[in-house]
CSV table of C-alpha atoms in Angstrom, one decimal:
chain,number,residue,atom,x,y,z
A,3,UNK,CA,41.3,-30.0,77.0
A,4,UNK,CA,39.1,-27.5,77.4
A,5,UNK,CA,35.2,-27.8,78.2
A,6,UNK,CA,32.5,-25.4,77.2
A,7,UNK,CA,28.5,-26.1,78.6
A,8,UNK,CA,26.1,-25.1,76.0
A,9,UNK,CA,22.4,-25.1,75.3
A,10,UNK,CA,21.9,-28.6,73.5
A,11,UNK,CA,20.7,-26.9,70.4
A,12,UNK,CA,23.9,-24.9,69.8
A,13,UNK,CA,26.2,-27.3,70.8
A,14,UNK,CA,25.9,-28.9,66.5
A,15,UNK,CA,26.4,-26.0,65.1
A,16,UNK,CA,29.4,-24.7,67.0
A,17,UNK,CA,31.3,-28.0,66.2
A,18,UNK,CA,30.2,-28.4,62.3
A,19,UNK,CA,31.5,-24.5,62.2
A,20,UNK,CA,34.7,-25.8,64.0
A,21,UNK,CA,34.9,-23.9,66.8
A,22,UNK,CA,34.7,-26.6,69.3
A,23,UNK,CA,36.3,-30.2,68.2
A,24,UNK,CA,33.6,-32.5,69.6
A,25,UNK,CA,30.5,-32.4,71.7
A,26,UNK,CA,27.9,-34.0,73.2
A,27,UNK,CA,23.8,-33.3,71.8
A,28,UNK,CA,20.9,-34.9,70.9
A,29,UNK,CA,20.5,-36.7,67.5
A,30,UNK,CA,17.4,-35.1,67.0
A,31,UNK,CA,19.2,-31.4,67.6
A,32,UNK,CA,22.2,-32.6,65.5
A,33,UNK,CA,20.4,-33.9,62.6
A,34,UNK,CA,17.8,-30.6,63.1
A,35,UNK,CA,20.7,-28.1,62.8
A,36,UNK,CA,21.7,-29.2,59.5
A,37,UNK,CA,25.2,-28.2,60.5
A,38,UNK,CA,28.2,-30.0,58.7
A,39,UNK,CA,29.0,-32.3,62.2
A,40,UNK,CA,28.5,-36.0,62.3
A,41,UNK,CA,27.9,-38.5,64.8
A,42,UNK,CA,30.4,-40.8,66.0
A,43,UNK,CA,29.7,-42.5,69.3
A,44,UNK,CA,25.9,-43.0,70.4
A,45,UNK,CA,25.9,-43.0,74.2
A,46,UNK,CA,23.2,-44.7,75.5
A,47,UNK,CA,20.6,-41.9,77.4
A,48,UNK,CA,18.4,-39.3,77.0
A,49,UNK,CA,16.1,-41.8,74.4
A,50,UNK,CA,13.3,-40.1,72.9
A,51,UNK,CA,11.2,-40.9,69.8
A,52,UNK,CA,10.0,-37.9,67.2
A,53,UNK,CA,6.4,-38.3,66.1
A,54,UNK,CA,3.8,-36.9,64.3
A,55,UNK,CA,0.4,-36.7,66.5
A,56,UNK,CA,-3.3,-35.0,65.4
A,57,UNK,CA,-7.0,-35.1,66.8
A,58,UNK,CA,-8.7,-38.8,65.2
A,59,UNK,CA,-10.1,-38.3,61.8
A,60,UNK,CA,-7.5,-35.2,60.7
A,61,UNK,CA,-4.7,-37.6,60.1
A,62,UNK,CA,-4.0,-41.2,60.6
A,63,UNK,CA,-0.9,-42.3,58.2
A,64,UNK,CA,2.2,-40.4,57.1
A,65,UNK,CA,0.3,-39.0,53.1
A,66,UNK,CA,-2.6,-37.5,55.4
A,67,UNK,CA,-0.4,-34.7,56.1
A,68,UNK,CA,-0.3,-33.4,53.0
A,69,UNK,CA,-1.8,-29.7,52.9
A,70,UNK,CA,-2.1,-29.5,57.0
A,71,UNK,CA,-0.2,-27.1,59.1
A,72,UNK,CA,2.6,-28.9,61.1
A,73,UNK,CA,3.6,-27.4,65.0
A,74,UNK,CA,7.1,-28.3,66.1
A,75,UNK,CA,10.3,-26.8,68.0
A,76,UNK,CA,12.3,-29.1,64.8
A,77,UNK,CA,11.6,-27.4,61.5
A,78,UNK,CA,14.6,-28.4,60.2
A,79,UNK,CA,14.0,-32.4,60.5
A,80,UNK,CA,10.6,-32.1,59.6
A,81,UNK,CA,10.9,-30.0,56.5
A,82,UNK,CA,13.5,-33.0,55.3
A,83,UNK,CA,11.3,-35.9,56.7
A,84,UNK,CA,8.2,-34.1,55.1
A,85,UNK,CA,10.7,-33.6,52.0
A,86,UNK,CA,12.3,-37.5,51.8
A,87,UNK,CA,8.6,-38.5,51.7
A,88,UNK,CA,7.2,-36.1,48.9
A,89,UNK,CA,4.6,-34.6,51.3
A,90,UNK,CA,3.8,-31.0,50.6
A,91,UNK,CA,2.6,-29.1,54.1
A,92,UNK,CA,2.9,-25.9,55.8
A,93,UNK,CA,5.8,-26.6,58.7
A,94,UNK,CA,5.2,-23.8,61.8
A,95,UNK,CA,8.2,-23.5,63.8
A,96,UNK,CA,7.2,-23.3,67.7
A,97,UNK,CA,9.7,-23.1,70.2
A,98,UNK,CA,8.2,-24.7,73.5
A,99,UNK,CA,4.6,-26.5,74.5
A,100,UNK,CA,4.1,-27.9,70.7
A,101,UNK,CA,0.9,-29.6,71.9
A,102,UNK,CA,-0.9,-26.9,72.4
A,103,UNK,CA,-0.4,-25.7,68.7
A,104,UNK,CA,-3.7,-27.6,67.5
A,105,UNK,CA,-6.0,-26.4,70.5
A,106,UNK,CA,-4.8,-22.7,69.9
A,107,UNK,CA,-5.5,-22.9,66.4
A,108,UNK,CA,-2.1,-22.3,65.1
A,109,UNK,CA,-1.7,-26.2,63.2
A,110,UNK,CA,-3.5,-29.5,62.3
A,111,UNK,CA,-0.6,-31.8,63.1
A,112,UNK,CA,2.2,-31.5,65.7
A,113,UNK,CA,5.5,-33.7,65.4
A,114,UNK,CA,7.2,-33.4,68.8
A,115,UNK,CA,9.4,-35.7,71.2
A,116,UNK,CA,6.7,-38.8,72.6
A,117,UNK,CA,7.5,-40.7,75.7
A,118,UNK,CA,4.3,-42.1,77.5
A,119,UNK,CA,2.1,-40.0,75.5
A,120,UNK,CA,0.2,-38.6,78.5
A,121,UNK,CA,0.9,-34.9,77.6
A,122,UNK,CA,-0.5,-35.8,74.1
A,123,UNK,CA,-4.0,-37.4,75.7
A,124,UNK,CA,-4.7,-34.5,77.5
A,125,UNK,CA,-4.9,-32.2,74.5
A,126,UNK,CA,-7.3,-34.9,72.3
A,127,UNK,CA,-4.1,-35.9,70.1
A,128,UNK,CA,-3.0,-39.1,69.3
A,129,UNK,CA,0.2,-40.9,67.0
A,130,UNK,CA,-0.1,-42.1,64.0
A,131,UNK,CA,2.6,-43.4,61.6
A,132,UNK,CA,6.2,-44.6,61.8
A,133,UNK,CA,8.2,-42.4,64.4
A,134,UNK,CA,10.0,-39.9,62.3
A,135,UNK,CA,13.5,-40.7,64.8
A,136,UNK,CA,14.8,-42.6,67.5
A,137,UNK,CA,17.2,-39.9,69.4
A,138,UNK,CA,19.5,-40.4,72.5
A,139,UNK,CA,22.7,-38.7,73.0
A,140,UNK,CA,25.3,-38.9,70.7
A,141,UNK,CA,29.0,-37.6,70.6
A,142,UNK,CA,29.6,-35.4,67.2
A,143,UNK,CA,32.6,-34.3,65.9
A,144,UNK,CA,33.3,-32.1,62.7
A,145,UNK,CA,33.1,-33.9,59.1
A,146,UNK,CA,36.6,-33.3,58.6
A,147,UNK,CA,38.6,-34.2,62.0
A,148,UNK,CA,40.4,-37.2,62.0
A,149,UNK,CA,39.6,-40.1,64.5
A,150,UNK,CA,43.2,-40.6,64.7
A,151,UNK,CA,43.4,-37.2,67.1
A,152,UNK,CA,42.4,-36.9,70.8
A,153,UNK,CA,38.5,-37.3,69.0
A,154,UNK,CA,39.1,-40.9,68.3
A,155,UNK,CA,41.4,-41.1,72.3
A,156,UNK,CA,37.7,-39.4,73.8
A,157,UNK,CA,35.9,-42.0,71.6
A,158,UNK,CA,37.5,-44.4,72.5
A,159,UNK,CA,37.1,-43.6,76.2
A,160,UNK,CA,33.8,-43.4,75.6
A,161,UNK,CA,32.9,-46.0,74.4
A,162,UNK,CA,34.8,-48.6,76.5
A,163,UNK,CA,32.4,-47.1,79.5
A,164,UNK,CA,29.0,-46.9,77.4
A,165,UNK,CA,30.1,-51.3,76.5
A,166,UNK,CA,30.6,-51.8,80.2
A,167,UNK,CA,27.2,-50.7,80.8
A,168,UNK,CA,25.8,-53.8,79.4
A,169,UNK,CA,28.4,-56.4,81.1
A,170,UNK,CA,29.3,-57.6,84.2
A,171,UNK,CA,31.8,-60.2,85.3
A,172,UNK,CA,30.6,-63.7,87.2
A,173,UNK,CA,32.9,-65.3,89.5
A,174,UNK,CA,31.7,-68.3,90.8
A,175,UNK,CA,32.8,-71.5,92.2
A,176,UNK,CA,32.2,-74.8,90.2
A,177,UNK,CA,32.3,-78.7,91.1
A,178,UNK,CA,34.9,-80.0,88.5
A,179,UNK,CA,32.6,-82.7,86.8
A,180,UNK,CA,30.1,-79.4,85.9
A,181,UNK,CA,32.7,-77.1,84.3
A,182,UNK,CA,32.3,-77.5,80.9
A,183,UNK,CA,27.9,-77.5,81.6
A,184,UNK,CA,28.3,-74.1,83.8
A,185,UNK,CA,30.7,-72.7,80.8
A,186,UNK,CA,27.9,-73.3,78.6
A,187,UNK,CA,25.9,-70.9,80.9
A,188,UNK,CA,28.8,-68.2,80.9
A,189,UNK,CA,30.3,-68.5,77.8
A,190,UNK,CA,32.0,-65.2,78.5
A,191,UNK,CA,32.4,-62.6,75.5
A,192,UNK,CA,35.2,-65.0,74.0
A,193,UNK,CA,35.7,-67.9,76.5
A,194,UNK,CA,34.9,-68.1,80.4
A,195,UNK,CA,38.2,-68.3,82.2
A,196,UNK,CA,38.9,-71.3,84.9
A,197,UNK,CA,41.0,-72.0,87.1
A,198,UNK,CA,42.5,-74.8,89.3
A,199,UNK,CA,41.7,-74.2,93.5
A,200,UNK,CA,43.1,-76.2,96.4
A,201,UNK,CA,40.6,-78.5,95.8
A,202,UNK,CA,40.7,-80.2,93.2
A,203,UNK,CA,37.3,-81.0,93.2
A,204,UNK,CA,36.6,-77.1,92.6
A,205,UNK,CA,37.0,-75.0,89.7
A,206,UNK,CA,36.8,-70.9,90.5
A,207,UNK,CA,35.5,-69.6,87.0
A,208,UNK,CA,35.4,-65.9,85.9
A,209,UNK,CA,33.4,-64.8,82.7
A,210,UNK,CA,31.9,-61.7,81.4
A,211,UNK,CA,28.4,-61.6,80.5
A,212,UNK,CA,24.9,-59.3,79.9
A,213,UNK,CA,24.0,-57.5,82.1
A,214,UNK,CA,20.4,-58.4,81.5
A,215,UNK,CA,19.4,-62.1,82.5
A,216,UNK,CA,21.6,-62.1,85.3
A,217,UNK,CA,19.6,-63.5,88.3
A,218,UNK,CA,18.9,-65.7,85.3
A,219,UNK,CA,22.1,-67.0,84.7
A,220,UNK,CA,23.0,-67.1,88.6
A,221,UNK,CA,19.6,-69.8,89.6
A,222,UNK,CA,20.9,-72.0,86.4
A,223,UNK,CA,24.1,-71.8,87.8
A,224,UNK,CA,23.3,-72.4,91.8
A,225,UNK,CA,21.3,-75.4,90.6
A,226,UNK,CA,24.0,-76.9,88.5
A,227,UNK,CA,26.2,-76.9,91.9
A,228,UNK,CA,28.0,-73.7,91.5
A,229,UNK,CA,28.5,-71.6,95.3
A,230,UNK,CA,29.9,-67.8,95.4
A,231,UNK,CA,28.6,-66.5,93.1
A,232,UNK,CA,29.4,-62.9,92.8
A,233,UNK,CA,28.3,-60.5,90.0
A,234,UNK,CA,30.6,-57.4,89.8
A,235,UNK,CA,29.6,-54.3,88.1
A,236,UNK,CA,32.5,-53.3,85.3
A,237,UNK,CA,33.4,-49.8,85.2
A,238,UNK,CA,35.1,-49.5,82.3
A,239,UNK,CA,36.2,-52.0,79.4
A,240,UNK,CA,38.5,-52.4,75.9
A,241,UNK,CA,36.7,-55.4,73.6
């Protein structure tokens, strides 16, 4: 295996022109380079959302574009978006600081990445419309590789640690009348797993669960009797 770091933006093209197998971009850049890769794995950071934004009373809905000038570092996915929509405007390619475009007099609209929106107030802009994309990384391979390579090994690699990120596993010890109640609580992904202690008046239980709504699941089980209750994080899994 061999690893090459590239800007974000080039990473697309040099794996839909088959020089690299896979790699790791944005789905904004990916879908923005038009290249011939596709996405196979998304991987769970670097979220953004893709929006149009403009000064109140130039545009407040997706058909009030039409005939503006439109700032943004994606010309690519906004000429198709624009396109898909049947929206004839003028689409200014900018490479940095998009939301400045309407203040310097170079566009009416700007579509750029939005998080908080903060950068947008402080130029007079606001959103309007649906967001053109939702992005986060994504792992991209060529149209034409096989999964059955070391593509769909990494993949599979992948995505046993992106699933883990959402799990954990509950161990906990349960009075044996409650077992079936505190299974109820930790149904586990196909079944919690008990098992017989010393005592037989105790039940040690193991399932895997969300993530979220743990402390949750912990307080129902403390006041149904359960003690030790651990939560472990999980590294890694195969479902």
């Amino acid at each position: 295996v061999e690893l090459f770091y590239l800007r974000p933006r080039d990473i697309a093209v040099y794996v839909g022109s088959g020089t690299v197998d896979c790699g790791i971009t944005g789905r904004d850049l990916l879908l923005d380079s038009g290249s011939a890769a596709v996405e196979v794995l998304a991987l769970g950071f670097g979220a953004s959302t893709f929006r149009y934004a403009a000064r109140p009373g130039t545009a407040s809905a997706l058909a009030d574009i039409g005939g503006h000038r439109v700032a943004t570092s994606y010309q690519g996915l906004v000429e198709k978006h624009l396109a898909d929509h049947g929206i004839q405007a003028e689409v200014v390619r900018l490479d940095g600081a998009v939301e400045t475009a309407i203040t310097l007099g170079v566009a009416d609209v700007i579509a750029d990445v939005v998080e908080t929106g903060a950068t947008l107030r402080s130029q007079g802009l606001a959103v309007f419309g649906e967001p053109i994309l939702t992005s986060e990384a994504v792992l991209i391979r060529r149209a034409e590789v096989s999964e059955d390579d070391g593509v769909g090994v990494l993949r599979r690699r992948l995505l046993g640690v992106v699933t883990a990120r959402d799990y954990v596993l509950l161990d906990y010890d349960c009075p044996a009348e409650h077992v079936e109640a505190a299974c109820q609580i930790t149904p586990g992904r196909a079944a919690a797993t008990p098992w017989v202690t010393p005592d037989p008046a105790w039940v040690a239980v193991r399932a895997m669960g969300p993530r979220k709504g743990t402390n949750q699941v912990m307080a129902e089980l403390y006041d149904l009797g359960a003690r030790g209750i651990l939560v472990t994080h999980i590294a890694a899994c195969r479902l």
